[in-house]
Short mmCIF file of C-alpha atoms in Angstrom, two decimals:
data_model
loop_
_atom_site.label_atom_id
_atom_site.label_comp_id
_atom_site.label_asym_id
_atom_site.label_seq_id
_atom_site.Cartn_x
_atom_site.Cartn_y
_atom_site.Cartn_z
CA MET A 1 -27.59 28.17 22.33
CA SER A 2 -26.53 26.14 25.35
CA THR A 3 -22.99 26.16 26.76
CA LEU A 4 -22.48 22.58 25.55
CA GLU A 5 -23.65 23.44 22.02
CA THR A 6 -21.40 26.52 21.99
CA ALA A 7 -18.40 24.44 23.06
CA THR A 8 -19.14 21.81 20.42
CA VAL A 9 -19.36 24.42 17.66
CA LYS A 10 -16.15 26.07 18.87
CA GLU A 11 -14.35 22.73 18.93
CA ALA A 12 -15.56 21.91 15.40
CA ASN A 13 -14.41 25.33 14.13
CA GLU A 14 -10.99 24.89 15.74
CA GLU A 15 -10.63 21.43 14.21
CA HIS A 16 -11.55 22.79 10.78
CA GLU A 17 -9.07 25.65 11.19
CA ASN A 18 -6.31 23.30 12.32
CA SER A 19 -7.01 21.04 9.36
CA GLY A 20 -6.72 23.96 6.96
CA GLN A 21 -3.44 25.07 8.51
CA GLU A 22 -2.02 21.57 8.23
CA TRP A 23 -2.82 21.40 4.52
CA ARG A 24 -1.47 24.88 3.77
CA LYS A 25 1.82 24.10 5.50
CA HIS A 26 2.37 20.54 4.31
CA TYR A 27 0.58 19.96 0.99
CA ARG A 28 3.95 19.59 -0.79
CA LEU A 29 4.82 16.77 1.58
CA VAL A 30 1.59 14.98 0.67
CA VAL A 31 2.22 15.43 -3.09
CA ALA A 32 5.75 14.04 -2.76
CA ALA A 33 4.44 11.09 -0.78
CA LEU A 34 1.69 10.44 -3.35
CA LEU A 35 4.21 10.26 -6.20
CA GLY A 36 6.80 8.34 -4.19
CA ILE A 37 4.33 5.66 -3.16
CA GLY A 38 2.58 5.59 -6.54
CA LEU A 39 5.78 4.94 -8.49
CA GLY A 40 7.32 2.64 -5.90
CA LEU A 41 7.48 -0.99 -4.93
CA SER A 42 3.94 -1.20 -3.61
CA PRO A 43 1.95 -0.72 -6.86
CA LEU A 44 4.27 -0.64 -9.87
CA PRO A 45 5.42 -4.29 -10.09
CA TYR A 46 1.99 -5.67 -9.19
CA TYR A 47 -0.08 -3.71 -11.71
CA THR A 48 2.42 -3.98 -14.56
CA LEU A 49 3.06 -7.69 -14.08
CA ILE A 50 -0.64 -8.31 -14.71
CA VAL A 51 -0.13 -7.03 -18.27
CA LEU A 52 3.49 -8.09 -18.80
CA SER A 53 2.72 -11.68 -17.79
CA GLU A 54 1.28 -12.56 -21.21
CA PRO A 55 4.29 -11.62 -23.38
CA LEU A 56 6.61 -13.25 -20.83
CA MET A 57 4.60 -16.48 -20.96
CA ALA A 58 4.53 -16.35 -24.74
CA GLU A 59 8.27 -15.76 -25.13
CA PHE A 60 9.66 -18.05 -22.45
CA GLY A 61 6.96 -20.71 -22.17
CA TRP A 62 6.24 -19.85 -18.54
CA THR A 63 2.92 -20.57 -16.82
CA ARG A 64 0.79 -18.14 -14.83
CA GLY A 65 2.07 -19.78 -11.68
CA ASN A 66 5.66 -19.19 -12.84
CA VAL A 67 5.10 -15.52 -13.52
CA PHE A 68 3.08 -14.66 -10.43
CA GLY A 69 5.37 -16.82 -8.31
CA ALA A 70 7.78 -13.89 -8.66
CA LEU A 71 5.59 -11.99 -6.20
CA PHE A 72 6.67 -14.46 -3.53
CA PHE A 73 10.21 -13.12 -3.88
CA ILE A 74 8.94 -9.57 -3.48
CA THR A 75 7.27 -10.85 -0.33
CA LEU A 76 10.47 -12.48 0.87
CA GLY A 77 12.47 -9.30 0.30
CA ILE A 78 9.85 -7.12 2.00
CA PHE A 79 9.52 -9.55 4.91
CA VAL A 80 13.27 -9.40 5.52
CA THR A 81 13.71 -5.72 4.83
CA SER A 82 10.59 -3.89 6.10
CA PRO A 83 11.60 -3.88 9.79
CA ILE A 84 15.13 -2.83 8.75
CA VAL A 85 13.75 0.03 6.66
CA GLY A 86 11.59 0.92 9.64
CA TYR A 87 14.71 1.07 11.81
CA PHE A 88 16.49 3.38 9.36
CA THR A 89 13.38 5.54 9.04
CA ASP A 90 13.04 5.83 12.83
CA ASN A 91 16.71 6.57 13.41
CA PHE A 92 18.03 8.36 10.31
CA GLY A 93 14.92 9.90 8.80
CA ALA A 94 12.31 9.05 6.19
CA ARG A 95 13.63 11.46 3.55
CA ARG A 96 17.11 9.94 3.32
CA THR A 97 15.71 6.43 3.27
CA ALA A 98 13.23 7.26 0.51
CA LEU A 99 15.67 9.06 -1.81
CA VAL A 100 18.22 6.25 -1.84
CA SER A 101 15.56 3.59 -2.22
CA ILE A 102 13.79 5.26 -5.16
CA ALA A 103 17.01 5.26 -7.18
CA LEU A 104 17.84 1.62 -6.36
CA PHE A 105 14.29 0.47 -7.07
CA ALA A 106 14.43 1.99 -10.56
CA PHE A 107 17.82 0.41 -11.25
CA PHE A 108 16.63 -3.12 -10.51
CA PHE A 109 13.39 -2.58 -12.44
CA PHE A 110 15.50 -1.65 -15.46
CA LEU A 111 17.38 -4.96 -15.22
CA PHE A 112 14.25 -6.92 -16.18
CA SER A 113 14.72 -5.75 -19.77
CA PHE A 114 17.84 -7.94 -20.11
CA MET A 115 16.22 -11.26 -19.08
CA GLN A 116 16.80 -14.34 -21.25
CA GLY A 117 14.18 -16.72 -19.87
CA ASN A 118 15.92 -17.94 -16.73
CA LEU A 119 13.35 -18.08 -13.92
CA THR A 120 16.06 -17.92 -11.27
CA VAL A 121 17.26 -14.60 -12.68
CA PHE A 122 13.67 -13.35 -12.91
CA TYR A 123 13.00 -14.20 -9.27
CA GLY A 124 16.40 -12.91 -8.17
CA ILE A 125 15.79 -9.46 -9.66
CA PHE A 126 12.42 -9.30 -7.93
CA PHE A 127 14.04 -10.19 -4.60
CA LEU A 128 16.84 -7.61 -4.91
CA MET A 129 14.41 -4.96 -6.13
CA SER A 130 12.25 -5.50 -3.06
CA VAL A 131 15.23 -5.46 -0.69
CA PHE A 132 16.75 -2.24 -1.99
CA GLY A 133 13.46 -0.65 -3.01
CA ALA A 134 11.65 -1.22 0.28
CA GLY A 135 12.19 2.43 1.21
CA THR A 136 9.58 3.33 -1.42
CA LEU A 137 6.91 1.51 0.59
CA PRO A 138 4.37 3.52 2.61
CA VAL A 139 6.36 3.02 5.85
CA THR A 140 8.70 5.91 4.99
CA PHE A 141 6.21 8.34 3.49
CA THR A 142 3.43 7.78 6.02
CA ARG A 143 5.74 8.51 8.95
CA ALA A 144 6.12 12.08 7.73
CA ILE A 145 2.37 12.40 7.14
CA ASN A 146 1.59 11.18 10.66
CA ASN A 147 4.18 13.56 12.10
CA ASN A 148 2.64 16.65 10.55
CA PHE A 149 -1.11 15.97 10.39
CA GLU A 150 -3.37 15.55 13.41
CA SER A 151 -6.83 16.95 12.68
CA SER A 152 -6.95 15.55 9.14
CA ARG A 153 -4.48 12.71 9.50
CA GLY A 154 -6.73 10.09 7.93
CA LEU A 155 -7.51 12.22 4.89
CA ALA A 156 -3.84 13.18 4.42
CA LEU A 157 -2.85 9.52 4.55
CA GLY A 158 -5.63 8.70 2.11
CA VAL A 159 -4.52 11.35 -0.38
CA ALA A 160 -0.85 10.35 -0.11
CA LEU A 161 -1.70 6.71 -0.62
CA MET A 162 -3.87 7.57 -3.62
CA GLY A 163 -0.60 7.19 -5.49
CA THR A 164 -1.25 3.47 -5.80
CA GLY A 165 -4.70 4.15 -7.25
CA VAL A 166 -3.42 6.72 -9.75
CA THR A 167 -0.81 4.20 -10.86
CA GLY A 168 -3.36 1.42 -11.11
CA PHE A 169 -5.78 3.55 -13.10
CA PHE A 170 -3.29 4.61 -15.77
CA ILE A 171 -0.48 2.07 -15.81
CA THR A 172 -2.24 -1.06 -17.09
CA ASP A 173 -3.49 0.62 -20.28
CA MET A 174 -0.16 2.41 -20.73
CA THR A 175 1.81 -0.78 -20.20
CA GLN A 176 -0.30 -2.61 -22.78
CA LEU A 177 0.19 0.30 -25.20
CA TRP A 178 3.97 0.27 -24.71
CA ILE A 179 4.13 -3.51 -25.14
CA ASP A 180 2.17 -3.29 -28.39
CA GLU A 181 4.33 -0.41 -29.64
CA TYR A 182 7.82 -1.23 -28.36
CA GLY A 183 7.82 -4.78 -26.96
CA TRP A 184 8.12 -5.97 -23.37
CA ARG A 185 11.85 -5.23 -22.96
CA ARG A 186 11.56 -1.56 -23.82
CA THR A 187 8.43 -1.38 -21.68
CA PHE A 188 10.42 -2.44 -18.61
CA GLN A 189 12.92 0.33 -19.39
CA ILE A 190 10.21 2.96 -19.74
CA LEU A 191 8.64 1.87 -16.45
CA ALA A 192 12.01 2.10 -14.70
CA MET A 193 12.41 5.70 -15.85
CA LEU A 194 9.16 6.85 -14.23
CA PRO A 195 10.49 7.00 -10.63
CA ILE A 196 13.81 8.47 -11.81
CA PHE A 197 12.27 11.40 -13.66
CA ILE A 198 9.12 11.96 -11.59
CA SER A 199 9.13 10.79 -7.97
CA LEU A 200 12.86 11.20 -7.23
CA PRO A 201 13.20 14.92 -8.06
CA VAL A 202 9.86 15.76 -6.42
CA ALA A 203 10.90 13.88 -3.27
CA TYR A 204 14.26 15.66 -3.22
CA PHE A 205 12.66 19.11 -3.19
CA TRP A 206 9.31 18.54 -1.44
CA PHE A 207 9.57 15.50 0.83
CA ARG A 208 10.68 17.37 3.95
CA ASP A 209 9.42 16.77 7.48
CA PRO A 210 10.09 19.72 9.82
CA LYS A 211 9.55 17.60 12.94
CA GLU A 212 11.96 14.96 11.68
CA GLU A 213 14.59 17.55 10.87
CA LYS A 214 14.22 19.00 14.36
CA ALA A 215 14.63 15.57 15.95
CA LEU A 216 17.76 14.77 13.96
CA SER A 217 20.81 15.46 16.10
CA LEU A 218 24.28 16.51 15.00
CA ASN A 219 25.37 12.90 14.55
CA SER A 220 22.52 12.41 12.05
CA ARG A 221 20.46 10.13 14.31
CA MET A 222 16.95 10.90 15.50
CA ASP A 223 16.60 12.15 19.08
CA MET A 224 13.92 9.66 20.17
CA SER A 225 13.50 11.28 23.60
CA VAL A 226 11.25 13.93 22.05
CA VAL A 227 9.05 11.47 20.14
CA LYS A 228 5.88 10.16 21.81
CA GLY A 229 4.78 6.56 21.72
CA MET A 230 5.58 3.01 22.80
CA THR A 231 9.03 1.52 22.43
CA PHE A 232 9.42 -1.22 19.86
CA VAL A 233 9.85 -3.87 22.55
CA ASP A 234 6.68 -2.78 24.36
CA ALA A 235 4.75 -2.73 21.09
CA LEU A 236 5.85 -6.29 20.33
CA LYS A 237 4.44 -7.38 23.69
CA ASP A 238 1.05 -5.75 23.00
CA TRP A 239 -1.60 -8.25 21.87
CA ARG A 240 -3.14 -5.61 19.61
CA LEU A 241 -0.10 -5.70 17.37
CA HIS A 242 -0.50 -9.44 16.84
CA VAL A 243 -4.22 -9.17 16.15
CA ILE A 244 -3.67 -6.40 13.60
CA GLY A 245 -0.81 -8.36 12.02
CA VAL A 246 -2.80 -11.55 11.52
CA SER A 247 -5.76 -9.54 10.27
CA PHE A 248 -3.71 -7.85 7.57
CA LEU A 249 -2.04 -11.13 6.66
CA PHE A 250 -5.47 -12.62 5.87
CA ILE A 251 -6.75 -9.50 4.14
CA GLY A 252 -3.53 -9.04 2.16
CA ALA A 253 -3.66 -12.62 0.91
CA ALA A 254 -7.25 -12.36 -0.25
CA ILE A 255 -7.03 -8.96 -1.95
CA ALA A 256 -3.54 -9.25 -3.44
CA GLY A 257 -4.27 -12.78 -4.61
CA THR A 258 -7.41 -11.78 -6.45
CA ILE A 259 -6.31 -8.52 -8.08
CA PRO A 260 -3.44 -9.87 -10.28
CA ASN A 261 -5.75 -12.64 -11.49
CA VAL A 262 -8.71 -10.42 -12.35
CA LYS A 263 -7.55 -10.21 -15.95
CA PHE A 264 -7.64 -13.99 -16.24
CA LEU A 265 -10.94 -14.26 -14.37
CA LEU A 266 -12.41 -11.96 -17.01
CA GLN A 267 -10.75 -13.79 -19.88
CA ASP A 268 -12.24 -17.03 -18.57
CA GLN A 269 -15.61 -15.31 -19.12
CA GLY A 270 -14.70 -14.50 -22.73
CA TYR A 271 -13.20 -11.01 -22.42
CA THR A 272 -10.39 -10.04 -24.81
CA ALA A 273 -6.93 -9.07 -23.47
CA GLN A 274 -7.67 -5.40 -24.24
CA MET A 275 -11.07 -5.43 -22.51
CA SER A 276 -9.74 -7.24 -19.46
CA ALA A 277 -6.99 -4.63 -19.07
CA SER A 278 -9.31 -1.66 -19.70
CA ARG A 279 -9.49 1.09 -17.12
CA PHE A 280 -13.29 1.25 -17.39
CA ILE A 281 -14.26 -2.42 -17.57
CA GLY A 282 -11.23 -4.49 -16.59
CA VAL A 283 -8.15 -4.41 -14.38
CA GLY A 284 -7.57 -0.68 -14.90
CA LEU A 285 -10.82 0.00 -13.08
CA ILE A 286 -9.13 -1.20 -9.89
CA GLY A 287 -6.95 1.90 -9.91
CA LEU A 288 -9.96 4.22 -10.09
CA SER A 289 -11.64 2.28 -7.29
CA VAL A 290 -8.49 2.49 -5.19
CA LEU A 291 -8.68 6.27 -5.48
CA LEU A 292 -12.23 6.16 -4.19
CA GLY A 293 -11.22 3.86 -1.34
CA ARG A 294 -8.31 6.08 -0.35
CA GLY A 295 -10.34 9.28 -0.21
CA LEU A 296 -13.43 7.76 1.37
CA GLY A 297 -11.48 5.71 3.91
CA GLY A 298 -9.28 8.64 4.90
CA PHE A 299 -12.30 10.90 5.39
CA LEU A 300 -14.20 8.31 7.44
CA VAL A 301 -11.39 7.40 9.86
CA ASP A 302 -11.06 11.09 10.76
CA LYS A 303 -14.75 11.06 11.73
CA PHE A 304 -15.39 7.54 13.05
CA TRP A 305 -13.65 4.69 14.87
CA ALA A 306 -11.13 3.30 12.36
CA PRO A 307 -11.59 -0.46 13.07
CA GLY A 308 -15.33 -0.07 12.46
CA VAL A 309 -14.67 1.71 9.17
CA ALA A 310 -12.19 -1.04 8.31
CA PHE A 311 -14.70 -3.81 8.89
CA PHE A 312 -17.31 -2.43 6.52
CA MET A 313 -14.83 -1.50 3.79
CA LEU A 314 -12.60 -4.57 3.96
CA ILE A 315 -15.34 -7.17 3.66
CA LEU A 316 -16.19 -5.88 0.17
CA PRO A 317 -13.71 -8.27 -1.56
CA ALA A 318 -15.65 -11.20 -0.10
CA VAL A 319 -18.61 -10.00 -2.18
CA SER A 320 -16.29 -9.72 -5.20
CA CYS A 321 -15.15 -13.31 -4.80
CA LEU A 322 -18.76 -14.52 -4.58
CA ILE A 323 -19.62 -12.61 -7.76
CA PHE A 324 -16.71 -14.15 -9.67
CA LEU A 325 -17.80 -17.58 -8.43
CA GLN A 326 -20.99 -17.23 -10.47
CA GLY A 327 -19.08 -17.76 -13.71
CA THR A 328 -20.30 -15.71 -16.66
CA ASN A 329 -21.72 -12.41 -15.37
CA PRO A 330 -23.17 -9.33 -17.02
CA ILE A 331 -20.59 -6.56 -17.44
CA TRP A 332 -22.08 -4.36 -14.72
CA LEU A 333 -21.74 -7.13 -12.14
CA ASN A 334 -18.08 -7.71 -12.99
CA VAL A 335 -17.50 -3.96 -12.81
CA LEU A 336 -19.06 -3.96 -9.32
CA ALA A 337 -16.84 -6.86 -8.22
CA ILE A 338 -13.69 -5.12 -9.51
CA ALA A 339 -14.73 -1.83 -7.89
CA PHE A 340 -15.20 -3.54 -4.51
CA LEU A 341 -11.71 -5.03 -4.78
CA GLY A 342 -10.23 -1.63 -5.56
CA ILE A 343 -12.05 0.15 -2.74
CA ALA A 344 -10.72 -2.36 -0.20
CA ALA A 345 -7.23 -2.21 -1.69
CA GLY A 346 -7.46 1.55 -1.42
CA VAL A 347 -8.13 1.59 2.29
CA GLU A 348 -5.78 -1.11 3.59
CA TYR A 349 -2.45 0.80 3.67
CA ASP A 350 -3.80 4.03 5.14
CA LEU A 351 -5.69 2.05 7.77
CA MET A 352 -2.49 0.28 8.71
CA ALA A 353 -0.63 3.58 9.05
CA PHE A 354 -3.50 5.21 10.95
CA LEU A 355 -3.83 2.28 13.39
CA VAL A 356 -0.10 2.26 14.14
CA SER A 357 -0.11 5.97 14.95
CA ARG A 358 -3.26 5.75 17.13
CA TYR A 359 -2.48 2.55 19.04
CA PHE A 360 1.34 2.59 19.30
CA GLY A 361 2.43 6.20 18.76
CA MET A 362 5.40 7.52 16.76
CA LYS A 363 8.47 6.52 18.78
CA ALA A 364 8.91 3.19 16.98
CA TYR A 365 6.49 3.92 14.13
CA GLY A 366 8.76 2.71 11.34
CA ARG A 367 9.60 -0.60 12.98
CA VAL A 368 6.03 -1.32 14.10
CA TYR A 369 4.69 -0.46 10.65
CA GLY A 370 7.48 -2.54 9.13
CA VAL A 371 6.45 -5.59 11.14
CA LEU A 372 2.79 -5.19 10.15
CA TYR A 373 3.71 -4.59 6.53
CA ALA A 374 5.85 -7.72 6.58
CA MET A 375 2.85 -9.70 7.84
CA PHE A 376 0.70 -8.17 5.12
CA ALA A 377 3.38 -8.92 2.54
CA ILE A 378 3.48 -12.62 3.43
CA GLY A 379 -0.14 -13.00 2.38
CA ALA A 380 0.08 -10.54 -0.50
CA GLY A 381 3.16 -12.19 -1.95
CA LEU A 382 2.18 -15.84 -1.63
CA ALA A 383 -1.42 -15.54 -2.78
CA PRO A 384 -1.06 -14.45 -6.46
CA GLY A 385 1.11 -17.45 -7.30
CA LEU A 386 -1.22 -19.73 -5.36
CA PHE A 387 -4.22 -18.38 -7.28
CA GLY A 388 -2.42 -18.98 -10.57
CA SER A 389 -1.30 -22.47 -9.57
CA VAL A 390 -4.81 -23.50 -8.54
CA ARG A 391 -6.13 -22.26 -11.88
CA ASP A 392 -3.37 -24.10 -13.79
CA LYS A 393 -4.08 -27.39 -11.98
CA THR A 394 -7.87 -27.36 -11.70
CA GLY A 395 -8.93 -25.18 -14.63
CA SER A 396 -10.97 -23.01 -12.25
CA TYR A 397 -10.52 -20.33 -9.59
CA ASP A 398 -13.56 -21.49 -7.60
CA THR A 399 -11.78 -23.17 -4.66
CA ILE A 400 -9.36 -20.33 -4.05
CA LEU A 401 -12.11 -17.70 -4.36
CA VAL A 402 -14.09 -19.37 -1.57
CA LEU A 403 -10.98 -19.40 0.63
CA ALA A 404 -10.25 -15.74 -0.14
CA ALA A 405 -13.80 -14.69 0.80
CA GLY A 406 -13.46 -16.44 4.16
CA LEU A 407 -10.06 -14.88 4.91
CA VAL A 408 -11.35 -11.37 4.19
CA PHE A 409 -14.32 -11.77 6.52
CA VAL A 410 -12.28 -13.21 9.41
CA GLY A 411 -9.53 -10.59 9.01
CA ALA A 412 -11.99 -7.68 9.02
CA LEU A 413 -13.81 -9.11 12.03
CA MET A 414 -10.57 -9.35 14.04
CA LEU A 415 -10.00 -5.60 13.85
CA LEU A 416 -13.19 -4.98 15.84
CA THR A 417 -11.49 -6.43 18.95
CA ILE A 418 -8.64 -3.93 19.44
CA GLY A 419 -10.54 -1.32 21.47
CA LYS A 420 -10.29 2.45 21.76
CA TYR A 421 -7.47 4.72 20.58
CA ARG A 422 -4.66 5.49 23.01
CA ARG A 423 -2.53 8.54 23.70
CA PHE A 424 1.03 8.51 25.03
CA ASP A 425 3.54 10.68 26.78
CA THR A 426 7.11 10.86 25.52
CA PHE A 427 8.05 7.69 27.42
CA GLY A 428 5.26 5.62 25.96
CA HIS A 429 2.97 5.67 29.00
CA PHE A 430 -0.75 5.97 28.37
CA VAL A 431 -1.99 9.43 29.33
CA LYS A 432 -5.51 9.36 27.94
CA THR A 433 -7.98 6.98 26.36
CA SER A 434 -10.33 8.67 23.90
CA GLU A 435 -14.03 8.10 24.21
#
């Protein structure tokens, strides 16, 4: 065996060994992140509102546009709060931010059970829930993952972010079951208890970041002099940040706009409410596909250039939109379209976290991620209501599906322009560009 081959084998063995050590030391951190994200602001309101929308429309006389317009107020709250949450995460630690936010998120979710049909109240609760629950977004949990995983960072992010897929896979059927059994008010209360009795205690005991704890000084603020990466100001001046932001805005709008309306797209083809919410044929299948996207995407970005992986995985929803444009489809074709949506939804958050760590470092990770997430949230929050409004006014989703397909393709293409990964010293200077 040549010297080069020997070195390559040695390097591969060392990488495998390092990966194993990372998982043995920090698997509890990943589990806590999985549950915290899965029962947080990112998936829970979106997936459950798909099912809860029908009893709300029936009881209060609301339209689809009224109900899904609430997601705009989640967007507004996230847009305002994400950079602030990033600041607290960077300066006071992800664990503290997450614990407080989980409790507040559950409190505001519980308040939905007392609604009396006032849209202003409905929207107001969504806004406050997103403001005070923003610490349950991936920005807090992924910081700790990035801090403690290097060799298998992509896979660890993928597993942690599988929480959204687990939620999506189980929660739509469970929500429909609870509505049928107890009514929509009690269902909101049950959903609010999930983070209180599951993710909060697990996060309290297992969501601990040794590097974060070391960086926290006696006055409870992070010592940023020991953290590598670009400053927030320098990151804002970097054109790559703007390209990534616009890309995720487009992609977020297309994917998040389509997913909440999948149930109605299927019902327009003659599916029953139960079939369209099913985890094997309907909306619930998205959750299973998200799991696949998380695992596959995380594995691939550890092995290949992440923007290239992103391009091929994030254009899948464009195919989904084209399938739905055909009108009445055989079941297998609708299943394929839903699976493509879920796979892309499964890879978007971990790609965002991975790109921030590789192109901007960890010094201002929370704030940089917060800015990108806010951009993503603009599209993700506005699109569902827009989809519903177009359907209400035209009787068809065709126009908006064409637009969504175009946005996905352009957004994925933009990511191919951002170049190679970068490495930093403590002061944010580039020390090496990977090949």
